[in-house]
Amino acid sequence: MKFKTELRAKIDKHGSLVLPPEIVKRYGLKPGDTLPVSERGNELRILQPVTLLKKLYIEPTNQCNLSCRTCIRNTWDEPLGQMESITFEKIINSLKDMFPLPTVIFGGFGEPLHHPDIAAMVAEVKSIGAPVELITNGTLLNEKLSRDLMAAGIDVLWLSLDGATPESYADVRLGALLPEVIANVSRMRYSSWAYEYPQFHLGIVFVAMKRNIDDLPEVLRIGTQLKADRYIVTNVLPYTAELVKEMLYEIVMGESTDVPSPFSPYLNISKIDMNDDTREALYRVIKNFRLGNHSRDATVNLSNYCPFIEKGAAAIAWDGSLSPCLTLMHSHPSYLHDRTRLTRKHVIGNINNDTLSNLWIAPDYVELRTRVQDFDFSPCSLCGGCDLSLANEEDCFGNGFPTCGGCLWAQGVIQCP
């Protein structure tokens, strides 16, 4: 199948690039907006402006009904709470004034379904015309809540699924039962057809570790049975020393012969079957090269690329505080190069005291997004040799708080919806 180019930009007689009006409208572009341009090989890439908000994470609560092995709550010292209705109404009122409307993702560092008003919150976002996604562990997805979410018009439900057997799943998701989770999602999927609710997309998120990686093929099979149409396989973020031993990605350059260096040459390889005849040979080759990406969205494997800034995202915590990304939403320790690293949260402002529009265009915040897009930070995730890498306060390039050189999201190691 050949990809069809639906829209084309033009060069006018003055040598200026003219974008199709559909693109201008979709991205809310205005005269004077600056669009970053980058070159990668023979490819010219136009990035969206840092002034465009395309994705808004809302954390209804940072509480959860489970005690997962991989959870940030095992190590942080942050207060727990649920978003109050007045805070959520301020978010809704702010969104009404924005164009285009961003996609709203209910998620963060808690279980969204733990909030008693979550279905009503989804419905209110949908009522103003914004797409809505939600990530859940699926344990609280009872029949009533499932129907309420579908009636509200949820667009994408992301299910965290870190094991394919009751034993392996319970080993990660402490306190959860895999058969019940699968039954909950199956019932919701069946109800969407039987009762003619608006159809929703189902995504599967798998956090890969040494203890569960063998389950991945079966997790994908379960996802197929549940009619999932999108998948994310991410590495574990090591909040504890125990999780360092579970990592499947060696961050330190040269520590593992199975991980190519960021300075390794690119290998562009044609489509070859992965089977018993090719598996061993391909493995021996690709472990020493960075693979060229033939995908039309090649951003996933990029290094020094902030997925939050580049995709126009921001995050609002349960108390209304606005942060540039999920990473900076809460202060927390994690591990980098077997050493504890403290990430201090960065709050732009609070939605209870100002509008989202005002906070988003605040000069200091725009400057921060531009700085992160340029990503001139010291390579802490590769080096980690000095004490500056033990926090996000400053780095050896002279950057001040917050520094992003040690962020694993920016190195393509950690992903989220």
Short mmCIF file of C-alpha atoms in Angstrom, two decimals:
data_model
loop_
_atom_site.label_atom_id
_atom_site.label_comp_id
_atom_site.label_asym_id
_atom_site.label_seq_id
_atom_site.Cartn_x
_atom_site.Cartn_y
_atom_site.Cartn_z
CA MET A 1 0.00 0.00 0.00
CA LYS A 2 1.39 3.40 -0.97
CA PHE A 3 1.04 6.29 1.44
CA LYS A 4 -0.96 9.14 -0.01
CA THR A 5 0.17 12.71 0.55
CA GLU A 6 -3.07 14.47 1.44
CA LEU A 7 -1.76 17.99 2.02
CA ARG A 8 1.09 19.93 0.46
CA ALA A 9 2.91 23.08 1.53
CA LYS A 10 4.03 25.57 -1.15
CA ILE A 11 6.85 28.03 -1.57
CA ASP A 12 5.59 31.46 -2.66
CA LYS A 13 7.43 33.93 -4.91
CA HIS A 14 9.21 35.41 -1.91
CA GLY A 15 10.64 32.04 -0.90
CA SER A 16 8.33 31.70 2.09
CA LEU A 17 6.76 28.38 3.06
CA VAL A 18 2.96 28.49 2.86
CA LEU A 19 1.14 25.83 4.85
CA PRO A 20 -2.25 24.43 3.78
CA PRO A 21 -5.13 26.29 5.47
CA GLU A 22 -6.33 23.02 7.01
CA ILE A 23 -3.03 22.73 8.91
CA VAL A 24 -3.12 26.36 9.97
CA LYS A 25 -6.61 25.91 11.39
CA ARG A 26 -5.95 22.54 13.02
CA TYR A 27 -2.93 23.84 14.89
CA GLY A 28 -4.35 27.26 15.66
CA LEU A 29 -1.43 28.99 13.94
CA LYS A 30 -1.35 32.77 13.85
CA PRO A 31 0.73 35.30 11.88
CA GLY A 32 4.09 35.69 13.60
CA ASP A 33 4.16 32.17 15.09
CA THR A 34 7.57 30.50 14.92
CA LEU A 35 7.76 26.92 13.67
CA PRO A 36 11.02 25.09 14.47
CA VAL A 37 12.55 23.32 11.47
CA SER A 38 15.05 20.46 11.70
CA GLU A 39 16.88 18.34 9.17
CA ARG A 40 17.43 14.61 9.54
CA GLY A 41 19.24 13.11 6.58
CA ASN A 42 17.22 14.11 3.54
CA GLU A 43 14.12 14.72 5.61
CA LEU A 44 12.87 18.19 6.49
CA ARG A 45 10.80 18.17 9.67
CA ILE A 46 8.57 21.05 10.74
CA LEU A 47 7.76 20.94 14.44
CA GLN A 48 4.71 22.45 16.01
CA PRO A 49 5.24 25.77 17.82
CA VAL A 50 5.85 25.71 21.57
CA THR A 51 2.87 28.05 21.89
CA LEU A 52 0.40 25.28 20.97
CA LEU A 53 -1.24 23.20 23.72
CA LYS A 54 -2.24 19.88 22.17
CA LYS A 55 -2.43 17.52 25.13
CA LEU A 56 -3.45 18.15 28.74
CA TYR A 57 -2.94 15.57 31.45
CA ILE A 58 -5.34 15.91 34.36
CA GLU A 59 -4.62 14.00 37.56
CA PRO A 60 -8.00 13.48 39.27
CA THR A 61 -6.22 11.93 42.24
CA ASN A 62 -2.79 10.66 43.19
CA GLN A 63 -4.36 7.98 45.35
CA CYS A 64 -4.72 4.37 44.25
CA ASN A 65 -6.43 1.18 45.36
CA LEU A 66 -3.32 -0.92 44.64
CA SER A 67 0.26 -1.08 45.92
CA CYS A 68 2.19 -1.88 42.77
CA ARG A 69 5.83 -2.85 42.86
CA THR A 70 6.66 -0.20 40.24
CA CYS A 71 4.80 2.73 41.82
CA ILE A 72 6.29 6.14 42.56
CA ARG A 73 4.30 6.25 45.81
CA ASN A 74 6.69 3.68 47.27
CA THR A 75 9.39 6.34 47.59
CA TRP A 76 7.97 9.85 47.52
CA ASP A 77 6.82 12.10 50.36
CA GLU A 78 4.02 13.94 48.59
CA PRO A 79 0.59 14.67 50.09
CA LEU A 80 -2.29 12.57 48.76
CA GLY A 81 -5.61 13.96 47.67
CA GLN A 82 -8.41 14.23 45.14
CA MET A 83 -9.23 17.08 42.79
CA GLU A 84 -12.07 19.23 44.10
CA SER A 85 -15.01 20.11 41.89
CA ILE A 86 -14.22 23.83 41.95
CA THR A 87 -10.70 23.12 40.67
CA PHE A 88 -12.03 20.96 37.86
CA GLU A 89 -14.60 23.58 36.89
CA LYS A 90 -11.82 26.15 36.59
CA ILE A 91 -10.03 23.79 34.18
CA ILE A 92 -13.19 23.36 32.11
CA ASN A 93 -13.80 27.11 31.98
CA SER A 94 -10.20 27.66 30.88
CA LEU A 95 -10.46 25.03 28.17
CA LYS A 96 -13.57 26.69 26.73
CA ASP A 97 -11.44 29.71 25.85
CA MET A 98 -8.78 27.70 24.00
CA PHE A 99 -8.61 26.88 20.30
CA PRO A 100 -7.97 24.30 19.15
CA LEU A 101 -9.03 22.21 22.14
CA PRO A 102 -6.32 19.87 23.42
CA THR A 103 -6.80 16.17 23.98
CA VAL A 104 -7.45 15.60 27.69
CA ILE A 105 -5.87 12.54 29.28
CA PHE A 106 -7.05 11.58 32.76
CA GLY A 107 -3.94 10.14 34.35
CA GLY A 108 -0.91 10.97 36.40
CA PHE A 109 0.39 9.16 39.44
CA GLY A 110 -2.86 7.75 40.77
CA GLU A 111 -5.81 5.65 39.65
CA PRO A 112 -8.31 7.98 37.90
CA LEU A 113 -11.22 5.61 38.61
CA HIS A 114 -10.52 6.08 42.32
CA HIS A 115 -12.09 9.55 42.01
CA PRO A 116 -15.84 9.27 42.71
CA ASP A 117 -16.79 11.80 39.99
CA ILE A 118 -14.55 10.51 37.20
CA ALA A 119 -17.39 9.62 34.78
CA ALA A 120 -18.94 13.07 35.22
CA MET A 121 -15.52 14.65 34.65
CA VAL A 122 -15.14 12.75 31.38
CA ALA A 123 -18.63 13.81 30.33
CA GLU A 124 -17.93 17.46 31.08
CA VAL A 125 -14.75 17.48 28.99
CA LYS A 126 -16.58 15.81 26.11
CA SER A 127 -19.40 18.34 26.37
CA ILE A 128 -17.04 21.14 25.31
CA GLY A 129 -15.79 19.10 22.34
CA ALA A 130 -12.38 17.87 23.51
CA PRO A 131 -11.17 14.29 22.92
CA VAL A 132 -10.79 12.30 26.15
CA GLU A 133 -8.47 9.46 27.11
CA LEU A 134 -8.01 7.71 30.44
CA ILE A 135 -5.44 5.26 31.80
CA THR A 136 -6.46 2.73 34.43
CA ASN A 137 -5.43 -0.49 36.13
CA GLY A 138 -8.93 -1.79 35.37
CA THR A 139 -9.70 -3.17 38.82
CA LEU A 140 -12.45 -0.62 39.58
CA LEU A 141 -14.07 -0.88 36.17
CA ASN A 142 -17.41 -2.30 37.35
CA GLU A 143 -20.47 -2.52 35.09
CA LYS A 144 -22.03 0.80 36.14
CA LEU A 145 -18.81 2.76 35.81
CA SER A 146 -18.08 1.17 32.45
CA ARG A 147 -21.46 2.22 31.10
CA ASP A 148 -21.12 5.71 32.57
CA LEU A 149 -17.74 6.18 30.89
CA MET A 150 -19.08 5.01 27.53
CA ALA A 151 -22.20 7.15 27.86
CA ALA A 152 -19.90 10.09 28.61
CA GLY A 153 -18.19 9.44 25.28
CA ILE A 154 -14.70 8.35 26.29
CA ASP A 155 -12.50 8.07 23.20
CA VAL A 156 -9.56 5.94 24.41
CA LEU A 157 -9.24 3.70 27.45
CA TRP A 158 -5.64 2.73 28.26
CA LEU A 159 -5.25 -0.43 30.34
CA SER A 160 -2.08 -1.08 32.33
CA LEU A 161 -1.34 -4.78 31.87
CA ASP A 162 2.03 -5.94 33.22
CA GLY A 163 1.54 -9.70 33.27
CA ALA A 164 -0.20 -12.45 31.34
CA THR A 165 -0.83 -14.98 34.11
CA PRO A 166 -2.53 -14.45 37.47
CA GLU A 167 0.79 -15.11 39.19
CA SER A 168 3.01 -12.80 37.11
CA TYR A 169 0.38 -10.06 37.09
CA ALA A 170 -0.11 -10.17 40.88
CA ASP A 171 3.67 -10.14 41.29
CA VAL A 172 3.73 -6.60 39.83
CA ARG A 173 0.23 -5.29 40.52
CA LEU A 174 0.11 -6.19 44.19
CA GLY A 175 -3.48 -6.66 45.31
CA ALA A 176 -4.95 -7.12 41.83
CA LEU A 177 -6.46 -10.18 40.15
CA LEU A 178 -5.84 -10.58 36.42
CA PRO A 179 -9.01 -12.61 35.66
CA GLU A 180 -11.14 -9.86 37.19
CA VAL A 181 -9.41 -7.13 35.20
CA ILE A 182 -9.83 -9.03 31.92
CA ALA A 183 -13.48 -9.72 32.78
CA ASN A 184 -14.05 -6.01 33.54
CA VAL A 185 -12.66 -4.86 30.20
CA SER A 186 -14.37 -7.67 28.28
CA ARG A 187 -17.71 -6.69 29.80
CA MET A 188 -17.16 -3.05 28.88
CA ARG A 189 -16.25 -4.02 25.32
CA TYR A 190 -19.33 -6.26 25.02
CA SER A 191 -21.61 -3.59 26.49
CA SER A 192 -20.41 -1.05 23.92
CA TRP A 193 -21.78 -3.32 21.20
CA ALA A 194 -24.82 -4.78 22.95
CA TYR A 195 -26.18 -1.45 24.18
CA GLU A 196 -24.96 0.63 21.23
CA TYR A 197 -22.75 2.97 23.21
CA PRO A 198 -20.26 5.07 21.23
CA GLN A 199 -17.33 2.83 20.36
CA PHE A 200 -14.08 3.51 22.20
CA HIS A 201 -10.49 2.61 21.43
CA LEU A 202 -8.62 0.32 23.79
CA GLY A 203 -4.88 0.65 24.38
CA ILE A 204 -2.56 -1.65 26.34
CA VAL A 205 0.41 -0.32 28.34
CA PHE A 206 3.06 -2.86 29.35
CA VAL A 207 5.90 -1.92 31.74
CA ALA A 208 8.75 -4.24 30.77
CA MET A 209 11.04 -5.71 33.42
CA LYS A 210 13.27 -8.75 33.73
CA ARG A 211 10.60 -10.42 35.86
CA ASN A 212 7.80 -10.07 33.28
CA ILE A 213 9.33 -9.63 29.81
CA ASP A 214 8.61 -13.26 28.87
CA ASP A 215 4.91 -12.45 29.31
CA LEU A 216 4.91 -9.79 26.58
CA PRO A 217 3.79 -12.04 23.67
CA GLU A 218 0.89 -13.36 25.71
CA VAL A 219 -0.05 -9.84 26.89
CA LEU A 220 -0.28 -8.81 23.24
CA ARG A 221 -2.46 -11.85 22.56
CA ILE A 222 -4.77 -10.87 25.42
CA GLY A 223 -4.92 -7.37 23.98
CA THR A 224 -5.95 -8.80 20.61
CA GLN A 225 -8.76 -10.75 22.29
CA LEU A 226 -9.94 -7.55 23.96
CA LYS A 227 -9.89 -5.78 20.55
CA ALA A 228 -7.11 -3.38 21.54
CA ASP A 229 -5.91 -1.28 18.62
CA ARG A 230 -2.87 0.43 20.18
CA TYR A 231 -0.01 -0.68 22.42
CA ILE A 232 2.80 0.92 24.41
CA VAL A 233 5.72 -1.12 25.71
CA THR A 234 7.82 0.98 28.07
CA ASN A 235 10.73 0.37 30.39
CA VAL A 236 10.34 0.51 34.13
CA LEU A 237 11.38 3.76 35.78
CA PRO A 238 13.55 2.69 38.75
CA TYR A 239 12.13 4.46 41.78
CA THR A 240 13.73 1.90 44.11
CA ALA A 241 16.99 -0.04 44.27
CA GLU A 242 14.97 -3.22 43.66
CA LEU A 243 13.73 -1.82 40.33
CA VAL A 244 17.27 -1.03 39.19
CA LYS A 245 17.84 -4.79 39.03
CA GLU A 246 14.72 -5.11 36.86
CA MET A 247 15.83 -2.67 34.13
CA LEU A 248 16.09 -3.97 30.59
CA TYR A 249 17.91 -0.92 29.25
CA GLU A 250 21.47 -0.01 30.21
CA ILE A 251 21.60 3.77 30.26
CA VAL A 252 25.33 4.15 30.83
CA MET A 253 27.16 4.14 27.52
CA GLY A 254 29.43 1.13 27.22
CA GLU A 255 28.09 -0.75 30.24
CA SER A 256 26.18 -3.19 28.08
CA THR A 257 27.28 -4.74 24.81
CA ASP A 258 23.61 -5.37 24.04
CA VAL A 259 22.73 -1.67 23.80
CA PRO A 260 24.04 0.51 20.96
CA SER A 261 25.82 3.72 21.87
CA PRO A 262 24.14 6.99 20.90
CA PHE A 263 27.25 7.49 18.77
CA SER A 264 26.86 4.17 16.96
CA PRO A 265 26.16 4.39 13.23
CA TYR A 266 22.62 4.06 11.90
CA LEU A 267 21.61 0.82 10.27
CA ASN A 268 18.79 0.99 7.73
CA ILE A 269 17.50 -2.52 7.25
CA SER A 270 14.82 -3.66 4.84
CA LYS A 271 11.87 -5.77 5.91
CA ILE A 272 13.12 -9.24 6.82
CA ASP A 273 11.09 -11.98 8.49
CA MET A 274 11.99 -12.53 12.14
CA ASN A 275 11.97 -16.32 12.45
CA ASP A 276 14.17 -19.22 13.47
CA ASP A 277 16.33 -18.75 10.36
CA THR A 278 17.05 -15.04 10.94
CA ARG A 279 16.63 -14.33 14.66
CA GLU A 280 20.17 -15.00 15.86
CA ALA A 281 21.92 -13.26 12.95
CA LEU A 282 19.71 -10.18 13.17
CA TYR A 283 20.23 -9.95 16.92
CA ARG A 284 24.03 -10.05 16.58
CA VAL A 285 23.88 -7.22 14.04
CA ILE A 286 21.30 -4.82 15.42
CA LYS A 287 22.65 -4.80 18.97
CA ASN A 288 25.63 -2.76 17.73
CA PHE A 289 23.73 -0.26 15.59
CA ARG A 290 21.04 2.35 15.97
CA LEU A 291 18.19 1.30 13.73
CA GLY A 292 16.89 3.64 11.08
CA ASN A 293 13.14 4.07 11.49
CA HIS A 294 10.92 3.65 8.42
CA SER A 295 7.84 4.67 10.38
CA ARG A 296 6.03 7.86 9.40
CA ASP A 297 6.36 8.87 13.06
CA ALA A 298 10.02 8.31 13.86
CA THR A 299 10.05 10.36 17.05
CA VAL A 300 9.77 7.46 19.51
CA ASN A 301 13.38 6.36 19.17
CA LEU A 302 14.92 9.83 19.24
CA SER A 303 17.30 10.91 21.99
CA ASN A 304 17.29 14.39 23.57
CA TYR A 305 13.66 14.71 22.49
CA CYS A 306 11.07 15.67 25.10
CA PRO A 307 7.78 13.98 24.15
CA PHE A 308 5.84 16.37 26.37
CA ILE A 309 7.23 19.60 24.95
CA GLU A 310 7.34 18.40 21.33
CA LYS A 311 3.74 17.19 21.48
CA GLY A 312 2.48 20.32 23.20
CA ALA A 313 1.63 18.74 26.56
CA ALA A 314 1.14 20.05 30.06
CA ALA A 315 -0.01 18.40 33.30
CA ILE A 316 -2.36 19.55 36.06
CA ALA A 317 -2.04 17.78 39.43
CA TRP A 318 -4.96 17.00 41.70
CA ASP A 319 -4.42 20.24 43.65
CA GLY A 320 -4.59 22.39 40.50
CA SER A 321 -0.89 23.03 40.06
CA LEU A 322 0.30 23.17 36.45
CA SER A 323 3.60 21.50 35.49
CA PRO A 324 5.36 21.12 32.11
CA CYS A 325 5.21 17.31 32.18
CA LEU A 326 4.33 14.27 34.25
CA THR A 327 7.94 13.97 35.44
CA LEU A 328 7.88 17.40 37.09
CA MET A 329 4.40 17.05 38.57
CA HIS A 330 5.64 15.64 41.90
CA SER A 331 8.98 15.63 43.69
CA HIS A 332 10.38 12.12 43.88
CA PRO A 333 13.59 10.09 44.04
CA SER A 334 14.62 7.59 41.39
CA TYR A 335 17.83 5.89 40.33
CA LEU A 336 20.27 6.91 37.62
CA HIS A 337 23.47 4.89 37.22
CA ASP A 338 22.81 3.06 40.50
CA ARG A 339 22.74 6.37 42.36
CA THR A 340 19.72 8.08 43.86
CA ARG A 341 18.58 11.10 41.86
CA LEU A 342 16.10 13.61 43.24
CA THR A 343 13.66 15.20 40.81
CA ARG A 344 12.15 18.34 42.30
CA LYS A 345 8.73 19.26 40.97
CA HIS A 346 8.32 22.40 38.92
CA VAL A 347 5.03 24.30 39.19
CA ILE A 348 4.23 27.04 36.69
CA GLY A 349 1.21 28.23 38.64
CA ASN A 350 -2.14 27.04 39.95
CA ILE A 351 -5.37 26.83 38.00
CA ASN A 352 -7.24 27.93 41.12
CA ASN A 353 -5.51 31.31 40.90
CA ASP A 354 -5.19 31.88 37.14
CA THR A 355 -6.49 30.67 33.80
CA LEU A 356 -4.83 27.91 31.81
CA SER A 357 -4.37 30.32 28.89
CA ASN A 358 -2.48 32.83 31.02
CA LEU A 359 -0.29 30.18 32.60
CA TRP A 360 0.46 28.56 29.23
CA ILE A 361 1.71 31.78 27.61
CA ALA A 362 3.61 33.06 30.65
CA PRO A 363 7.02 34.25 29.32
CA ASP A 364 9.05 32.09 31.71
CA TYR A 365 7.06 29.01 30.70
CA VAL A 366 7.41 29.71 26.97
CA GLU A 367 11.15 30.22 27.48
CA LEU A 368 11.39 26.90 29.32
CA ARG A 369 9.58 25.04 26.53
CA THR A 370 11.89 26.63 23.96
CA ARG A 371 14.94 25.66 26.02
CA VAL A 372 13.76 22.07 26.32
CA GLN A 373 13.02 21.90 22.60
CA ASP A 374 16.62 22.97 21.91
CA PHE A 375 17.70 20.41 24.56
CA ASP A 376 21.15 21.84 25.27
CA PHE A 377 21.45 19.96 28.56
CA SER A 378 24.39 17.97 29.82
CA PRO A 379 24.05 14.23 28.96
CA CYS A 380 23.49 12.97 32.53
CA SER A 381 21.65 9.87 31.32
CA LEU A 382 24.80 8.83 29.44
CA CYS A 383 27.48 10.21 31.73
CA GLY A 384 26.25 10.49 35.31
CA GLY A 385 29.79 11.02 36.50
CA CYS A 386 29.35 14.09 38.70
CA ASP A 387 27.17 14.98 41.65
CA LEU A 388 25.17 17.44 39.55
CA SER A 389 23.48 14.44 37.95
CA LEU A 390 21.94 13.52 41.33
CA ALA A 391 19.25 16.19 40.99
CA ASN A 392 17.54 18.34 38.39
CA GLU A 393 18.72 21.59 40.00
CA GLU A 394 21.62 22.45 37.65
CA ASP A 395 24.00 20.78 35.22
CA CYS A 396 27.59 21.10 34.06
CA PHE A 397 26.53 23.08 30.98
CA GLY A 398 25.42 25.91 33.26
CA ASN A 399 21.68 25.27 33.00
CA GLY A 400 19.58 26.04 36.04
CA PHE A 401 16.47 24.38 37.46
CA PRO A 402 14.83 22.42 36.00
CA THR A 403 17.45 20.50 34.04
CA CYS A 404 16.41 17.61 31.80
CA GLY A 405 19.64 15.79 30.94
CA GLY A 406 18.82 12.91 33.27
CA CYS A 407 15.21 12.48 32.12
CA LEU A 408 14.55 9.00 30.75
CA TRP A 409 11.45 10.15 28.86
CA ALA A 410 13.70 12.43 26.80
CA GLN A 411 15.93 9.48 25.85
CA GLY A 412 13.06 7.32 24.59
CA VAL A 413 13.45 4.90 27.51
CA ILE A 414 10.12 5.65 29.20
CA GLN A 415 6.85 6.20 27.36
CA CYS A 416 3.28 6.94 28.35
CA PRO A 417 0.03 7.66 26.47
#
